[in-house]
Amino acid sequence: MPKAVVVHATGGPEALEFGEVEARTPGAGELLVDVAAAGVNFIDTYHREGRYPLPLPFGVGLEGAGRVAAVGPDVTGFAVGDRVAWAHAPGSYAEQAIVPAAAAVPVPEAVSDDTAAALMLQGMTAHYLVASTYPVQEGDAVLIHAAAGGVGLLLVQLAKARGARVIATVSTEAKEALAREAGADEVIRYDQVEFAPVVRELTDGKGVAAVYDGVGASTFDGSLASLRVRGYLVLFGASSGAVPPVDPQRLNQAGAVYLTRPSLGAYTATREELEWRARELFAAVESGDLNVRIGGRYPLADARRAHEDLEGRRTTGKLLLLP
C-alpha cells in the first residue's frame, strides 16, 4: 500500500501522521501520479493547524511533480509516463497522488522533478504578483519582504527582470547575502531596524510603488507606511499571523493606496492562464534567467521536521519532501 502524510486532528507539527493509505484509482478528469517530489508551503501549515479548515481526516500538501501512473476517464492531453507538475492537488505529501488533469502541466525534459515541484506554487505566485496583481514597470521601486524565502527569492528575480529597483527585507546576515545574490538592490535587516523609515529614505521620501508582503501581522503597518501615493499593498500571506481587520480610512490616510489579498487560484482560473504562467517560468529556468533555490530536502516520513524548520524561520528557498 502507498504511504502518505495525513492529519486526523489539527494542531502542531505532531499532527502530521505518516503511514499507509488506501490505494486510489483516478476518476473522471484525474491522473494518478507517482510523486517524485512534493513542495512544502506555508499554506500546508495553515491547513494542518486548522487556520484554513478542511474536513478531517485529510492528506496534506498541494504541490508536487512526478510521472503519470494511470489516466482516468475523460482525460485528454496526458498519457502514462508523462512528467507533470501541479500547484493544487490536495494530498500531495504522498508516494502517489490524485491530480486533477486541469491542474497539471507538462514538465520540459530540461527541468528536473525537484525544480518543477519547487517552482509550481511559489513560482506561479511570484509570477502573478509581479505580472498581474501589481504589474511591475521599468523603474518602479518595490519592497519585498522575506526576500530569502521560497517566494521571496523568485520575486526578487522576476521583479528585477521587469526592470524594478528592489528593496528587500531579511532577518539574518546569511539571508541578506542570498537576497543580494538574487539581485536585490538594497537589503534591510528588519530584525535590527524599522524598515519603513529606511524605505522612505531610500526613495527620497516618496515610498515604493508596491509592497509584496507574505509576512502579515508583524509587517503590515510598516508596509502601509512604505507606499507611495496610490501604491499597492499586496498581502499574499501571513507567516507571522493574520492581519487584524483594517479601517478603509487608513488606506486614504496612507495616500489613497490600494490593499489587495490575492490568491493563486484567482490568477490561474483558466487553463490558458495556468499554462501561460508555467510556460514562462519553465522557459526562464531553461534559459538560466531564473534560479530556483532548494533550501532543504526531507524524506517524506520527516514532514514534521520540515514544518518545524519552516515555521521556525530556519530555512531559505524551497523545502521539498521526497517519497
Coordinates of C-alpha atoms in Angstrom, one line a residue:
M1 CA 0.0 0.0 0.0
P2 CA 1.2 3.5 -0.7
K3 CA 2.3 5.8 2.1
A4 CA 1.2 9.4 2.7
V5 CA 1.1 12.1 5.4
V6 CA -2.4 12.6 6.9
V7 CA -3.9 14.8 9.5
H8 CA -6.6 13.2 11.7
A9 CA -6.8 16.1 14.3
T10 CA -5.5 19.6 13.6
G11 CA -2.6 21.0 15.6
G12 CA 1.2 21.5 15.6
P13 CA 3.7 19.5 13.5
E14 CA 2.9 16.5 15.6
A15 CA -0.5 16.4 13.9
L16 CA 1.3 15.1 10.7
E17 CA 1.0 11.3 10.7
F18 CA 3.0 9.2 8.2
G19 CA 1.7 5.8 7.3
E20 CA 0.0 3.5 4.8
V21 CA -3.2 4.7 3.0
E22 CA -5.6 3.0 0.7
A23 CA -4.5 2.8 -2.9
R24 CA -6.6 5.0 -5.2
T25 CA -7.8 4.9 -8.8
P26 CA -8.1 8.1 -10.8
G27 CA -11.7 9.1 -11.6
A28 CA -13.0 11.2 -14.5
G29 CA -10.7 14.1 -15.3
E30 CA -8.0 12.8 -12.9
L31 CA -4.4 11.5 -13.1
L32 CA -2.7 9.1 -10.7
V33 CA 0.9 10.3 -10.3
D34 CA 3.9 8.6 -8.8
V35 CA 5.2 11.6 -6.8
A36 CA 8.9 12.4 -7.2
A37 CA 8.9 15.5 -5.0
A38 CA 6.3 17.4 -3.1
G39 CA 6.6 21.1 -2.2
V40 CA 6.3 22.3 1.4
N41 CA 4.4 25.6 1.7
F42 CA 3.1 27.8 4.5
I43 CA -0.5 27.1 3.4
D44 CA 0.2 23.5 4.4
T45 CA 0.8 24.6 8.0
Y46 CA -2.4 26.7 7.9
H47 CA -4.3 23.5 6.9
R48 CA -2.5 21.4 9.5
E49 CA -3.3 23.8 12.3
G50 CA -6.9 24.4 11.2
R51 CA -6.5 28.1 10.3
Y52 CA -7.8 27.1 6.9
P53 CA -10.2 24.3 7.9
L54 CA -10.5 21.2 5.9
P55 CA -12.8 18.1 6.5
L56 CA -10.9 15.6 8.7
P57 CA -9.0 13.4 8.0
F58 CA -7.2 14.9 5.1
G59 CA -4.0 14.4 3.1
V60 CA -1.5 17.2 3.4
G61 CA 0.2 19.2 0.7
L62 CA -0.9 20.8 -2.6
E63 CA 2.2 20.9 -4.8
G64 CA 4.4 18.4 -6.5
A65 CA 5.9 16.8 -9.6
G66 CA 6.1 13.2 -10.8
R67 CA 5.2 10.8 -13.5
V68 CA 1.7 9.8 -14.6
A69 CA 1.0 6.2 -13.5
A70 CA -2.7 6.0 -14.6
V71 CA -5.1 8.2 -16.5
G72 CA -8.8 8.5 -15.6
P73 CA -11.7 8.6 -18.0
D74 CA -12.3 11.8 -20.0
V75 CA -8.7 12.9 -19.7
T76 CA -7.0 14.3 -22.9
G77 CA -3.5 15.6 -23.3
F78 CA -1.8 13.3 -20.8
A79 CA -0.6 9.7 -21.1
V80 CA 1.0 7.2 -18.7
G81 CA 4.7 8.0 -18.4
D82 CA 4.3 11.8 -18.9
R83 CA 6.2 14.0 -16.5
V84 CA 3.8 16.5 -14.8
A85 CA 3.8 19.2 -12.1
W86 CA 1.0 20.8 -10.2
A87 CA 0.2 23.5 -7.6
H88 CA -3.2 22.4 -6.4
A89 CA -3.8 18.8 -5.7
P90 CA -4.7 18.1 -2.0
G91 CA -2.8 15.2 -0.6
S92 CA 0.5 15.7 -2.4
Y93 CA 2.6 14.7 0.6
A94 CA 2.4 11.1 -0.7
E95 CA 4.0 8.4 -2.7
Q96 CA 1.1 8.5 -5.1
A97 CA -1.3 11.4 -5.6
I98 CA -4.6 12.0 -7.4
V99 CA -4.1 15.1 -9.5
P100 CA -6.9 16.8 -11.5
A101 CA -5.8 16.9 -15.1
A102 CA -6.9 20.5 -15.2
A103 CA -4.3 21.4 -12.5
A104 CA -1.4 19.5 -14.1
V105 CA 1.1 21.0 -16.6
P106 CA 3.7 19.1 -18.6
V107 CA 7.3 19.4 -17.5
P108 CA 10.0 20.0 -20.1
E109 CA 12.8 17.5 -20.2
A110 CA 15.4 20.1 -19.3
V111 CA 13.6 20.9 -16.0
S112 CA 14.2 18.4 -13.1
D113 CA 11.5 17.0 -10.9
D114 CA 12.9 18.8 -7.9
T115 CA 12.9 22.1 -9.7
A116 CA 9.4 21.6 -11.2
A117 CA 8.0 20.8 -7.7
A118 CA 9.8 23.7 -6.2
L119 CA 8.5 26.1 -8.8
M120 CA 4.8 25.5 -9.2
L121 CA 3.1 27.1 -6.2
Q122 CA 5.7 29.6 -5.2
G123 CA 6.9 30.3 -8.7
M124 CA 3.4 30.9 -10.1
T125 CA 2.7 33.0 -7.0
A126 CA 5.7 35.2 -7.7
H127 CA 4.7 35.4 -11.4
Y128 CA 1.1 36.5 -10.8
L129 CA 2.3 39.0 -8.2
V130 CA 4.7 40.9 -10.4
A131 CA 3.0 40.3 -13.8
S132 CA -0.7 40.7 -12.8
T133 CA -1.6 41.9 -9.3
Y134 CA 0.7 44.9 -9.5
P135 CA 2.4 44.6 -12.9
V136 CA 5.9 45.9 -12.2
Q137 CA 7.0 48.6 -14.6
E138 CA 10.6 49.6 -15.7
G139 CA 12.0 51.9 -13.0
D140 CA 9.5 51.0 -10.2
A141 CA 10.8 50.8 -6.7
V142 CA 9.2 47.8 -4.9
L143 CA 9.6 46.3 -1.4
I144 CA 9.8 42.6 -1.0
H145 CA 9.5 41.1 2.5
A146 CA 11.2 37.8 3.5
A147 CA 13.3 38.1 0.4
A148 CA 15.3 35.0 1.1
G149 CA 12.3 32.7 1.4
G150 CA 10.9 30.5 -1.3
V151 CA 8.6 33.0 -2.9
G152 CA 10.9 35.9 -2.0
L153 CA 13.9 34.8 -3.9
L154 CA 11.8 34.2 -7.0
L155 CA 10.0 37.5 -6.6
V156 CA 13.3 39.4 -6.4
Q157 CA 14.5 37.8 -9.7
L158 CA 11.2 38.3 -11.5
A159 CA 10.8 41.9 -10.4
K160 CA 14.4 42.7 -11.4
A161 CA 13.8 41.1 -14.8
R162 CA 10.9 43.6 -15.3
G163 CA 13.2 46.5 -14.5
A164 CA 12.4 47.2 -10.9
R165 CA 14.6 48.6 -8.2
V166 CA 14.2 46.0 -5.5
I167 CA 14.3 46.8 -1.8
A168 CA 14.3 43.6 0.2
T169 CA 13.9 42.8 3.9
V170 CA 15.5 39.8 5.6
S171 CA 16.3 38.7 9.2
T172 CA 19.8 37.4 9.1
E173 CA 23.2 38.1 7.5
A174 CA 23.1 34.8 5.6
K175 CA 19.6 35.7 4.2
E176 CA 20.9 39.2 3.2
A177 CA 23.6 37.5 1.1
L178 CA 21.0 35.3 -0.6
A179 CA 18.8 38.3 -1.4
R180 CA 21.7 40.3 -2.9
E181 CA 22.7 37.2 -4.9
A182 CA 19.2 37.1 -6.3
G183 CA 19.5 40.7 -7.4
A184 CA 18.1 42.9 -4.6
D185 CA 19.4 46.5 -4.9
E186 CA 19.1 47.3 -1.2
V187 CA 18.6 45.0 1.7
I188 CA 17.1 46.0 5.1
R189 CA 17.7 43.9 8.2
Y190 CA 14.3 44.2 9.8
D191 CA 15.5 42.4 12.9
Q192 CA 17.7 45.4 13.5
V193 CA 15.8 48.5 12.3
E194 CA 12.3 49.6 11.5
F195 CA 12.1 49.2 7.8
A196 CA 9.5 51.8 6.8
P197 CA 11.7 54.9 7.6
V198 CA 14.6 53.3 5.8
V199 CA 12.4 52.7 2.7
R200 CA 11.3 56.3 2.8
E201 CA 15.0 57.4 3.0
L202 CA 16.0 55.1 0.1
T203 CA 13.2 56.5 -2.1
D204 CA 13.7 60.2 -1.2
G205 CA 10.6 60.3 0.9
K206 CA 8.3 59.1 -1.9
G207 CA 7.8 55.4 -1.0
V208 CA 7.5 52.4 -3.2
A209 CA 5.1 51.5 -6.0
A210 CA 4.2 48.2 -4.4
V211 CA 4.9 46.1 -1.3
Y212 CA 4.8 42.4 -1.7
D213 CA 4.0 41.2 1.8
G214 CA 3.8 37.5 2.6
V215 CA 4.6 38.0 6.3
G216 CA 1.4 39.7 7.5
A217 CA 0.7 40.8 11.1
S218 CA 4.2 41.9 12.0
T219 CA 4.9 43.9 8.8
F220 CA 1.5 45.2 7.8
D221 CA 1.7 48.7 9.5
G222 CA 5.2 49.2 8.2
S223 CA 4.2 48.1 4.7
L224 CA 1.4 50.6 4.6
A225 CA 3.8 53.3 5.7
S226 CA 6.3 52.4 2.9
L227 CA 3.9 53.1 0.0
R228 CA 4.0 56.0 -2.4
V229 CA 0.7 57.8 -3.2
R230 CA -1.7 55.3 -4.9
G231 CA 0.8 52.5 -4.2
Y232 CA -0.2 48.8 -3.8
L233 CA 0.0 46.8 -0.7
V234 CA -0.1 43.2 -2.0
L235 CA -0.8 41.0 1.0
F236 CA -0.3 37.4 -0.2
G237 CA 0.5 35.5 3.0
A238 CA 0.6 35.6 6.8
S239 CA 3.6 33.8 8.0
S240 CA 3.7 35.9 11.2
G241 CA 0.0 35.7 11.8
A242 CA -3.2 37.1 10.3
V243 CA -3.6 40.9 9.9
P244 CA -6.5 42.3 12.1
P245 CA -9.4 44.0 10.4
V246 CA -8.4 47.2 8.6
D247 CA -10.4 50.5 8.6
P248 CA -10.6 51.6 5.0
Q249 CA -9.9 55.2 6.1
R250 CA -6.3 54.1 6.8
L251 CA -5.8 53.5 3.0
N252 CA -6.9 57.1 2.4
Q253 CA -4.6 58.4 5.0
A254 CA -1.6 56.4 3.6
G255 CA -2.0 58.2 0.3
A256 CA -5.2 56.7 -1.4
V257 CA -3.3 53.4 -1.6
Y258 CA -4.7 50.0 -2.7
L259 CA -4.9 46.9 -0.5
T260 CA -5.4 43.5 -2.1
R261 CA -5.3 39.9 -0.8
P262 CA -4.8 37.8 -3.9
S263 CA -4.7 34.0 -4.2
L264 CA -3.1 31.7 -6.8
G265 CA -6.5 30.2 -7.6
A266 CA -7.9 33.5 -8.7
Y267 CA -4.8 34.0 -11.0
T268 CA -4.9 30.6 -12.6
A269 CA -8.7 30.4 -13.0
T270 CA -8.4 29.4 -16.7
R271 CA -6.4 26.7 -18.4
E272 CA -4.8 29.3 -20.6
E273 CA -3.6 31.4 -17.7
L274 CA -2.2 28.4 -15.9
E275 CA -0.3 27.2 -18.9
W276 CA 1.0 30.8 -19.7
R277 CA 2.5 31.2 -16.2
A278 CA 4.0 27.7 -16.2
R279 CA 5.4 28.1 -19.7
E280 CA 7.1 31.5 -18.8
L281 CA 8.6 30.1 -15.6
F282 CA 9.9 26.9 -17.1
A283 CA 11.4 28.9 -20.0
A284 CA 13.1 31.2 -17.5
V285 CA 14.6 28.2 -15.8
E286 CA 15.7 26.6 -19.1
S287 CA 17.4 29.9 -20.2
G288 CA 19.2 30.3 -16.9
D289 CA 17.4 33.6 -16.1
L290 CA 15.6 32.1 -13.1
N291 CA 17.4 30.3 -10.3
V292 CA 15.3 28.1 -8.1
R293 CA 17.0 27.5 -4.7
I294 CA 16.2 24.2 -3.0
G295 CA 16.7 25.1 0.7
G296 CA 16.1 21.6 2.1
R297 CA 15.2 18.1 1.0
Y298 CA 13.5 15.8 3.5
P299 CA 12.3 12.2 3.3
L300 CA 8.5 12.0 3.2
A301 CA 8.5 10.5 6.7
D302 CA 10.2 13.7 8.0
A303 CA 7.3 16.0 7.1
R304 CA 7.1 17.1 10.8
R305 CA 10.7 18.3 10.8
A306 CA 10.1 20.2 7.5
H307 CA 7.2 22.0 9.1
E308 CA 9.1 22.8 12.2
D309 CA 12.0 24.2 10.2
L310 CA 9.7 26.3 8.0
E311 CA 7.8 27.7 10.9
G312 CA 10.9 28.3 12.9
R313 CA 12.3 30.5 10.1
R314 CA 15.4 28.3 9.9
T315 CA 15.1 27.8 6.1
T316 CA 15.8 29.7 2.9
G317 CA 14.5 28.9 -0.5
K318 CA 12.2 25.9 -1.1
L319 CA 11.7 22.9 1.0
L320 CA 10.8 19.5 -0.6
L321 CA 9.6 16.2 0.6
L322 CA 11.0 13.2 -1.4
P323 CA 9.0 10.0 -1.3

